Structures are given as structure tokens and as C-alpha cells.
N, CA and C atoms as an extended XYZ file, in Angstrom:
435
Properties=species:S:1:pos:R:3:atomname:S:1:resname:S:1:resid:I:1 pbc="F F F"
N         6.674       42.185       43.296 N   UNK     1
C         6.193       41.108       42.123 CA  UNK     1
C         5.646       40.951       42.376 C   UNK     1
N         4.214       40.739       41.936 N   UNK     2
C         3.096       39.935       41.861 CA  UNK     2
C         3.936       38.322       41.743 C   UNK     2
N         3.335       36.900       42.221 N   UNK     3
C         3.277       35.725       42.502 CA  UNK     3
C         3.212       35.311       40.531 C   UNK     3
N         2.655       35.533       39.814 N   UNK     4
C         1.828       35.844       38.735 CA  UNK     4
C         1.112       36.836       37.578 C   UNK     4
N         1.941       35.929       36.261 N   UNK     5
C         0.929       37.407       35.023 CA  UNK     5
C         0.584       36.480       34.235 C   UNK     5
N        -0.574       37.681       33.709 N   UNK     6
C        -1.064       37.081       33.197 CA  UNK     6
C        -1.109       37.815       31.613 C   UNK     6
N        -0.652       37.016       30.874 N   UNK     7
C        -0.075       36.843       28.814 CA  UNK     7
C        -0.801       35.957       27.823 C   UNK     7
N        -1.298       37.244       27.370 N   UNK     8
C        -1.931       36.392       25.810 CA  UNK     8
C        -0.941       35.815       25.041 C   UNK     8
N        -1.577       34.820       24.813 N   UNK     9
C        -0.614       34.169       23.646 CA  UNK     9
C        -0.759       35.102       22.219 C   UNK     9
N         0.622       34.708       21.701 N   UNK    10
C         0.723       35.374       20.523 CA  UNK    10
C        -0.113       34.300       19.460 C   UNK    10
N        -0.232       33.558       18.943 N   UNK    11
C        -1.075       32.398       18.338 CA  UNK    11
C        -2.689       32.417       18.272 C   UNK    11
N        -3.025       32.801       19.657 N   UNK    12
C        -4.426       32.594       19.878 CA  UNK    12
C        -4.708       33.806       20.575 C   UNK    12
N        -4.124       33.912       20.902 N   UNK    13
C        -4.777       34.957       21.970 CA  UNK    13
C        -5.770       35.173       23.418 C   UNK    13
N        -5.388       33.958       23.741 N   UNK    14
C        -6.129       33.183       24.883 CA  UNK    14
C        -5.319       33.691       26.175 C   UNK    14
N        -6.239       34.250       26.767 N   UNK    15
C        -4.633       35.087       28.152 CA  UNK    15
C        -4.331       32.987       29.373 C   UNK    15
N        -2.891       33.589       29.403 N   UNK    16
C        -2.493       32.108       30.333 CA  UNK    16
C        -2.506       32.990       32.445 C   UNK    16
N        -1.963       32.661       32.358 N   UNK    17
C        -1.871       32.667       33.642 CA  UNK    17
C        -0.623       32.275       34.126 C   UNK    17
N         0.732       32.778       34.309 N   UNK    18
C         2.667       32.509       34.403 CA  UNK    18
C         2.877       32.881       35.702 C   UNK    18
N         3.275       32.073       36.551 N   UNK    19
C         4.047       31.828       37.801 CA  UNK    19
C         5.388       33.220       37.706 C   UNK    19
N         5.706       33.933       37.699 N   UNK    20
C         7.485       34.470       37.589 CA  UNK    20
C         7.512       33.912       37.763 C   UNK    20
N         8.294       33.089       38.495 N   UNK    21
C         9.246       32.023       39.070 CA  UNK    21
C         9.625       31.319       37.864 C   UNK    21
N         8.487       30.621       37.196 N   UNK    22
C         8.348       30.230       35.533 CA  UNK    22
C         8.623       31.319       34.372 C   UNK    22
N         8.385       31.439       34.383 N   UNK    23
C         9.323       32.540       33.359 CA  UNK    23
C        10.091       32.619       32.381 C   UNK    23
N        11.407       31.391       33.130 N   UNK    24
C        12.278       31.022       32.379 CA  UNK    24
C        12.043       28.944       32.106 C   UNK    24
N        10.877       29.012       32.264 N   UNK    25
C        10.653       27.504       31.505 CA  UNK    25
C         9.916       27.609       29.678 C   UNK    25
N         9.725       28.999       29.383 N   UNK    26
C         9.572       28.628       28.127 CA  UNK    26
C         8.011       27.928       28.387 C   UNK    26
N         7.307       28.555       28.704 N   UNK    27
C         5.045       28.364       29.328 CA  UNK    27
C         4.761       28.515       28.261 C   UNK    27
N         4.230       27.419       27.844 N   UNK    28
C         3.428       27.196       26.742 CA  UNK    28
C         1.893       26.854       26.653 C   UNK    28
N         1.208       27.557       26.240 N   UNK    29
C        -0.535       27.997       26.056 CA  UNK    29
C        -1.497       27.293       26.605 C   UNK    29
N        -1.854       27.376       27.768 N   UNK    30
C        -3.120       25.762       27.530 CA  UNK    30
C        -4.158       25.329       27.141 C   UNK    30
N        -4.171       26.701       25.780 N   UNK    31
C        -5.079       26.460       24.866 CA  UNK    31
C        -5.045       25.820       23.619 C   UNK    31
N        -4.037       26.225       23.084 N   UNK    32
C        -3.601       26.071       21.926 CA  UNK    32
C        -1.663       24.740       21.381 C   UNK    32
N        -1.087       25.134       22.731 N   UNK    33
C         0.828       24.987       23.421 CA  UNK    33
C         1.195       25.346       22.796 C   UNK    33
N         1.149       27.129       22.078 N   UNK    34
C         2.311       27.572       21.337 CA  UNK    34
C         3.171       27.885       22.962 C   UNK    34
N         4.511       28.288       22.093 N   UNK    35
C         5.171       29.409       23.162 CA  UNK    35
C         4.118       30.816       24.101 C   UNK    35
N         4.200       30.835       25.015 N   UNK    36
C         3.562       32.667       25.435 CA  UNK    36
C         4.550       33.185       25.307 C   UNK    36
N         5.759       32.976       25.191 N   UNK    37
C         7.538       33.784       25.406 CA  UNK    37
C         7.968       33.310       24.536 C   UNK    37
N         7.908       33.662       23.335 N   UNK    38
C         8.173       33.207       22.129 CA  UNK    38
C        10.204       33.993       21.636 C   UNK    38
N        10.691       33.366       21.937 N   UNK    39
C        12.631       33.944       21.817 CA  UNK    39
C        12.636       34.778       20.533 C   UNK    39
N        12.037       35.509       19.369 N   UNK    40
C        11.854       36.075       18.589 CA  UNK    40
C        10.054       37.769       18.942 C   UNK    40
N        11.036       38.394       18.317 N   UNK    41
C         9.704       39.775       19.019 CA  UNK    41
C         8.113       39.684       17.758 C   UNK    41
N         7.034       39.752       18.839 N   UNK    42
C         6.186       39.360       18.131 CA  UNK    42
C         6.201       40.813       17.119 C   UNK    42
N         5.018       39.762       16.012 N   UNK    43
C         4.646       40.824       15.080 CA  UNK    43
C         3.061       42.152       15.176 C   UNK    43
N         3.206       42.604       15.818 N   UNK    44
C         1.402       43.321       16.130 CA  UNK    44
C         0.691       44.198       15.132 C   UNK    44
N        -0.405       43.927       15.303 N   UNK    45
C        -1.218       44.453       14.271 CA  UNK    45
C        -2.317       45.421       15.037 C   UNK    45
N        -3.332       46.134       14.574 N   UNK    46
C        -4.370       45.913       15.479 CA  UNK    46
C        -5.493       44.822       15.825 C   UNK    46
N        -5.626       44.065       15.183 N   UNK    47
C        -6.341       42.921       15.766 CA  UNK    47
C        -5.481       42.426       17.087 C   UNK    47
N        -4.340       42.586       17.033 N   UNK    48
C        -4.129       41.214       18.385 CA  UNK    48
C        -3.564       42.627       19.606 C   UNK    48
N        -3.698       43.767       19.368 N   UNK    49
C        -2.619       44.704       19.714 CA  UNK    49
C        -3.319       44.600       21.573 C   UNK    49
N        -4.446       44.674       21.223 N   UNK    50
C        -5.071       44.993       22.826 CA  UNK    50
C        -5.121       43.382       23.831 C   UNK    50
N        -5.273       42.750       23.212 N   UNK    51
C        -4.471       41.213       23.639 CA  UNK    51
C        -2.774       41.522       23.926 C   UNK    51
N        -2.120       41.841       23.511 N   UNK    52
C        -1.146       41.739       23.535 CA  UNK    52
C        -0.038       42.376       23.888 C   UNK    52
N        -0.836       43.816       24.063 N   UNK    53
C         0.125       45.044       24.938 CA  UNK    53
C        -0.990       44.984       26.102 C   UNK    53
N        -1.862       45.907       25.108 N   UNK    54
C        -2.663       46.971       26.192 CA  UNK    54
C        -3.628       45.978       27.779 C   UNK    54
N        -3.722       44.940       27.171 N   UNK    55
C        -3.706       44.138       28.915 CA  UNK    55
C        -3.178       42.927       29.311 C   UNK    55
N        -1.904       43.769       28.915 N   UNK    56
C        -0.064       42.292       28.802 CA  UNK    56
C         0.029       42.825       30.532 C   UNK    56
N         0.477       42.420       30.897 N   UNK    57
C         1.151       42.830       32.345 CA  UNK    57
C         2.882       42.703       33.184 C   UNK    57
N         2.980       42.292       31.569 N   UNK    58
C         4.500       42.862       31.547 CA  UNK    58
C         4.235       43.103       30.413 C   UNK    58
N         5.449       44.069       31.157 N   UNK    59
C         5.994       45.251       30.230 CA  UNK    59
C         6.078       44.679       28.744 C   UNK    59
N         5.833       45.664       27.159 N   UNK    60
C         6.410       45.135       26.022 CA  UNK    60
C         7.079       46.524       25.277 C   UNK    60
N         7.960       46.045       24.778 N   UNK    61
C         9.087       46.769       24.137 CA  UNK    61
C         8.600       46.524       22.870 C   UNK    61
N         7.818       48.080       22.264 N   UNK    62
C         7.515       47.674       20.767 CA  UNK    62
C         8.383       48.420       19.795 C   UNK    62
N         8.892       47.283       18.447 N   UNK    63
C        10.263       48.130       17.968 CA  UNK    63
C         8.938       48.937       16.608 C   UNK    63
N         9.102       50.407       16.548 N   UNK    64
C         7.308       50.916       15.261 CA  UNK    64
C         9.266       50.968       14.267 C   UNK    64
N         9.266       50.880       13.018 N   UNK    65
C        10.175       50.213       12.008 CA  UNK    65
C         8.996       50.194       10.466 C   UNK    65
N        10.181       50.808        9.573 N   UNK    66
C         9.448       50.320        8.130 CA  UNK    66
C        10.249       49.421        7.091 C   UNK    66
N        10.563       48.663        6.408 N   UNK    67
C        11.608       47.997        5.460 CA  UNK    67
C        12.371       48.955        4.629 C   UNK    67
N        11.316       49.551        4.346 N   UNK    68
C        12.445       50.902        4.027 CA  UNK    68
C        13.757       51.734        4.441 C   UNK    68
N        13.478       51.453        6.029 N   UNK    69
C        14.603       52.194        6.377 CA  UNK    69
C        15.794       51.706        7.042 C   UNK    69
N        16.427       52.768        6.488 N   UNK    70
C        17.655       52.079        6.654 CA  UNK    70
C        18.119       51.913        8.587 C   UNK    70
N        18.091       52.901       10.039 N   UNK    71
C        18.500       52.812       10.007 CA  UNK    71
C        17.573       51.352       11.025 C   UNK    71
N        16.351       51.452       10.793 N   UNK    72
C        15.077       50.267       11.208 CA  UNK    72
C        15.926       49.167       10.238 C   UNK    72
N        17.198       48.807        9.283 N   UNK    73
C        17.428       47.735        9.036 CA  UNK    73
C        18.849       47.105        9.590 C   UNK    73
N        19.506       48.522       11.120 N   UNK    74
C        20.359       48.087       11.537 CA  UNK    74
C        19.808       47.775       12.334 C   UNK    74
N        19.022       48.480       12.622 N   UNK    75
C        17.688       48.406       14.793 CA  UNK    75
C        17.693       46.606       14.464 C   UNK    75
N        17.131       46.194       13.568 N   UNK    76
C        16.778       44.676       14.627 CA  UNK    76
C        17.459       43.844       13.793 C   UNK    76
N        18.911       43.480       13.868 N   UNK    77
C        19.164       42.599       14.209 CA  UNK    77
C        19.589       42.629       15.346 C   UNK    77
N        19.534       44.159       16.691 N   UNK    78
C        20.363       43.459       17.291 CA  UNK    78
C        18.559       43.816       18.070 C   UNK    78
N        17.457       44.234       17.797 N   UNK    79
C        16.676       44.041       18.370 CA  UNK    79
C        15.807       42.754       18.867 C   UNK    79
N        16.279       42.302       17.707 N   UNK    80
C        16.144       40.698       17.724 CA  UNK    80
C        17.094       39.788       18.800 C   UNK    80
N        18.395       40.569       18.758 N   UNK    81
C        19.079       39.821       20.012 CA  UNK    81
C        18.854       40.486       20.897 C   UNK    81
N        18.228       40.655       21.525 N   UNK    82
C        18.380       40.589       22.827 CA  UNK    82
C        16.606       40.497       22.812 C   UNK    82
N        15.899       40.811       21.967 N   UNK    83
C        14.921       39.989       22.472 CA  UNK    83
C        15.210       38.647       22.906 C   UNK    83
N        16.173       38.206       21.995 N   UNK    84
C        15.791       36.845       22.322 CA  UNK    84
C        17.001       36.253       24.137 C   UNK    84
N        17.660       36.867       24.660 N   UNK    85
C        18.787       37.308       25.506 CA  UNK    85
C        16.861       38.085       27.150 C   UNK    85
N        16.458       38.650       26.728 N   UNK    86
C        15.639       39.049       27.468 CA  UNK    86
C        14.101       39.188       27.610 C   UNK    86
N        13.511       37.756       26.892 N   UNK    87
C        12.373       37.879       26.059 CA  UNK    87
C        11.094       37.433       27.604 C   UNK    87
N        12.408       37.015       28.084 N   UNK    88
C        12.001       36.076       29.171 CA  UNK    88
C        10.334       37.324       30.148 C   UNK    88
N        11.409       38.806       30.758 N   UNK    89
C        11.748       39.740       31.553 CA  UNK    89
C        10.850       40.592       30.820 C   UNK    89
N        10.721       40.816       29.575 N   UNK    90
C        10.431       41.875       28.776 CA  UNK    90
C         9.343       41.481       27.638 C   UNK    90
N         8.282       42.072       27.283 N   UNK    91
C         7.914       40.988       25.754 CA  UNK    91
C         8.116       42.429       25.130 C   UNK    91
N         8.338       41.504       23.515 N   UNK    92
C         9.645       41.971       22.614 CA  UNK    92
C         8.240       41.740       21.311 C   UNK    92
N         8.132       43.360       20.467 N   UNK    93
C         6.855       43.336       19.214 CA  UNK    93
C         7.135       44.347       18.492 C   UNK    93
N         6.645       44.459       17.551 N   UNK    94
C         7.926       45.025       16.146 CA  UNK    94
C         6.037       45.417       15.472 C   UNK    94
N         6.673       46.494       14.949 N   UNK    95
C         4.893       47.231       13.950 CA  UNK    95
C         5.931       47.608       13.022 C   UNK    95
N         4.791       47.472       11.439 N   UNK    96
C         5.636       47.607       10.960 CA  UNK    96
C         4.164       49.226       10.514 C   UNK    96
N         5.061       49.839       10.228 N   UNK    97
C         4.057       51.250        9.845 CA  UNK    97
C         3.859       52.002        8.794 C   UNK    97
N         4.077       50.992        7.605 N   UNK    98
C         3.659       50.765        6.174 CA  UNK    98
C         1.977       50.459        6.723 C   UNK    98
N         2.291       49.242        7.335 N   UNK    99
C         1.215       48.163        7.226 CA  UNK    99
C        -0.149       48.388        8.933 C   UNK    99
N         0.479       49.572        9.448 N   UNK   100
C         0.216       49.566       10.794 CA  UNK   100
C         0.214       51.392       10.127 C   UNK   100
N        -0.532       51.532        9.443 N   UNK   101
C        -0.621       52.888       10.152 CA  UNK   101
C        -0.685       53.495       10.770 C   UNK   101
N        -2.250       53.402       11.401 N   UNK   102
C        -3.307       53.603       12.338 CA  UNK   102
C        -2.690       53.434       13.641 C   UNK   102
N        -1.448       52.729       14.392 N   UNK   103
C        -0.866       52.313       15.348 CA  UNK   103
C         0.372       53.477       15.407 C   UNK   103
N         0.542       54.249       14.514 N   UNK   104
C         1.766       54.667       14.158 CA  UNK   104
C         1.408       55.767       14.729 C   UNK   104
N         0.704       56.324       14.058 N   UNK   105
C        -0.619       57.324       14.501 CA  UNK   105
C        -0.905       57.536       15.870 C   UNK   105
N        -1.289       56.564       16.551 N   UNK   106
C        -1.668       56.456       17.014 CA  UNK   106
C        -1.340       56.919       18.761 C   UNK   106
N        -0.004       56.713       18.137 N   UNK   107
C         1.414       56.999       19.520 CA  UNK   107
C         2.189       58.307       19.218 C   UNK   107
N         1.563       58.853       17.797 N   UNK   108
C         1.849       59.607       17.064 CA  UNK   108
C         4.562       59.351       16.729 C   UNK   108
N         3.845       58.570       15.942 N   UNK   109
C         5.309       57.994       15.469 CA  UNK   109
C         5.998       59.183       14.577 C   UNK   109
N         6.745       59.508       14.668 N   UNK   110
C         6.864       61.205       13.499 CA  UNK   110
C         8.542       60.369       12.986 C   UNK   110
N         9.008       59.320       13.622 N   UNK   111
C        10.614       59.347       13.087 CA  UNK   111
C        10.894       57.539       13.583 C   UNK   111
N        11.330       56.889       12.622 N   UNK   112
C        12.317       55.427       13.221 CA  UNK   112
C        13.245       55.024       12.788 C   UNK   112
N        14.394       54.099       13.464 N   UNK   113
C        12.933       52.981       14.062 CA  UNK   113
C        12.825       54.244       15.122 C   UNK   113
N        12.163       54.001       16.124 N   UNK   114
C        10.852       54.458       17.286 CA  UNK   114
C        10.678       52.755       18.469 C   UNK   114
N        11.300       52.651       19.642 N   UNK   115
C        11.026       52.458       20.764 CA  UNK   115
C        10.306       53.099       21.336 C   UNK   115
N         9.017       52.235       21.832 N   UNK   116
C         8.128       52.210       23.447 CA  UNK   116
C         7.646       51.582       24.161 C   UNK   116
N         8.505       51.718       25.636 N   UNK   117
C         8.367       50.211       26.730 CA  UNK   117
C         6.056       50.953       27.304 C   UNK   117
N         5.869       50.222       27.164 N   UNK   118
C         3.938       50.178       26.992 CA  UNK   118
C         3.882       48.754       28.914 C   UNK   118
N         3.342       49.706       29.163 N   UNK   119
C         2.281       48.890       30.574 CA  UNK   119
C         1.464       48.948       30.582 C   UNK   119
N         0.132       47.095       30.404 N   UNK   120
C        -1.104       47.780       30.744 CA  UNK   120
C        -1.536       48.347       29.539 C   UNK   120
N        -1.307       49.475       28.714 N   UNK   121
C        -2.101       49.738       27.968 CA  UNK   121
C        -1.563       51.556       28.154 C   UNK   121
N        -0.361       51.672       28.584 N   UNK   122
C         0.527       52.643       29.425 CA  UNK   122
C         1.518       52.871       28.991 C   UNK   122
N         2.438       54.049       27.858 N   UNK   123
C         3.369       53.851       28.242 CA  UNK   123
C         4.297       54.857       28.764 C   UNK   123
N         5.582       53.400       29.000 N   UNK   124
C         6.872       53.808       29.732 CA  UNK   124
C         8.139       54.838       29.807 C   UNK   124
N         8.081       54.585       28.639 N   UNK   125
C         9.813       55.070       27.903 CA  UNK   125
C         9.343       55.426       26.775 C   UNK   125
N         9.523       55.650       26.392 N   UNK   126
C        10.230       56.123       24.841 CA  UNK   126
C        11.682       56.277       24.101 C   UNK   126
N        12.553       56.324       23.040 N   UNK   127
C        13.900       56.429       22.538 CA  UNK   127
C        13.284       56.325       21.059 C   UNK   127
N        14.416       56.942       20.333 N   UNK   128
C        14.239       56.936       18.217 CA  UNK   128
C        15.059       57.019       18.610 C   UNK   128
N        16.111       55.886       16.787 N   UNK   129
C        17.413       55.719       16.695 CA  UNK   129
C        17.495       55.194       17.220 C   UNK   129
N        18.783       54.434       16.656 N   UNK   130
C        19.979       52.923       16.184 CA  UNK   130
C        20.220       52.863       17.935 C   UNK   130
N        19.939       52.004       18.371 N   UNK   131
C        20.437       51.604       19.480 CA  UNK   131
C        21.326       50.242       20.182 C   UNK   131
N        22.388       50.255       20.707 N   UNK   132
C        23.388       49.314       20.077 CA  UNK   132
C        22.431       48.146       21.212 C   UNK   132
N        22.922       46.805       21.358 N   UNK   133
C        22.879       46.183       22.362 CA  UNK   133
C        22.423       46.330       23.620 C   UNK   133
N        24.275       46.762       24.537 N   UNK   134
C        24.112       47.429       25.197 CA  UNK   134
C        23.078       48.244       25.561 C   UNK   134
N        23.265       50.025       25.006 N   UNK   135
C        22.772       51.128       25.163 CA  UNK   135
C        20.923       49.798       25.561 C   UNK   135
N        20.053       48.979       24.836 N   UNK   136
C        19.325       49.053       24.971 CA  UNK   136
C        18.342       48.071       25.788 C   UNK   136
N        19.424       47.051       26.432 N   UNK   137
C        19.223       46.544       27.916 CA  UNK   137
C        19.285       47.199       28.931 C   UNK   137
N        20.157       48.699       28.501 N   UNK   138
C        20.678       49.621       29.542 CA  UNK   138
C        18.906       49.934       29.943 C   UNK   138
N        18.515       50.532       28.837 N   UNK   139
C        17.210       51.080       28.850 CA  UNK   139
C        16.413       50.256       29.616 C   UNK   139
N        16.336       49.342       29.064 N   UNK   140
C        15.773       48.730       29.269 CA  UNK   140
C        15.213       47.876       30.816 C   UNK   140
N        15.858       47.062       31.368 N   UNK   141
C        16.460       47.584       32.556 CA  UNK   141
C        15.566       47.084       33.311 C   UNK   141
N        15.397       48.862       34.408 N   UNK   142
C        14.198       49.728       34.993 CA  UNK   142
C        12.686       49.048       34.705 C   UNK   142
N        12.392       48.547       33.577 N   UNK   143
C        11.684       47.961       33.456 CA  UNK   143
C        11.242       46.401       33.045 C   UNK   143
N        11.786       45.976       33.372 N   UNK   144
C        11.611       44.600       33.546 CA  UNK   144
C        11.193       43.810       34.433 C   UNK   144
N        10.785       42.644       33.939 N   UNK   145
C         9.679       42.114       35.229 CA  UNK   145
C        10.955       40.940       36.313 C   UNK   145
């Protein structure tokens, strides 16, 4: 594992170099002082996807969801719970497939919820359907920093 990671700030998208030994110390952005690794999942759009996912040196797990989807409503609290627990080892993000149809189409999302793990723009893993917290942690473990 490298000694530091370059991560974009979810607020201002400025790049921040964070020592891997300090990931648990709630690092803040050098430009705007926002938390670089917030406890809640990031909301991804076509405007911030490049900075927060494609250029991310930390793996990012993305939950593709929709507000009308029953299984997505079940998965949401589980995803948020695991994000609060593992958010310094894997970045957590959500894409609303209704609002971000181009992003959903780019990844060929056919059913929701679908989770993707990506690192520097490359897909590492994909899983569709609801997972319990323990299953989600186990599925993410090989990809965490």
C-alpha cells in the first residue's frame, strides 16, 4: 500500500494528499476545510464523477438506486451504516438512476440496487440486489485500503 492517497474533496473537488496512516483522523480539505472522507455516502453526478471516482486513488463503492425502488429503500440504511463504519477504507457514493440516467447507462445498470466497486475509473466488482451489512463488509473487504 502506498504511503498516501490523492483524494478529491466532495465539496470543492480540490485534490488533497492524505497519508494512509491518517485516514482515520478525519482529514479535511486544504482549500475549503470540508471533511475529505465524510461519514455519509457522497451523491454523485455527471459533474463530480470524474473527480470523485475516476481520479480517486481510494476504491469507491457506488450504490445505483432510485426513490421508487422498494429493495433500494431496504438497502439504503444498510449502505449508510457500512459507510459510517468503513468510510476511511473505501469511499461510499450513491447515484440516483432517475436523475443521472447517463451515468447509469454508462455502466449498463439494468437492475437496482446495483453496487459497483471502482478504483481510478476501473470496475473491480459488481453485485445486484440487497445485501445485509455483514455481507456488504465481506464483499468490500478485498478492495479496502
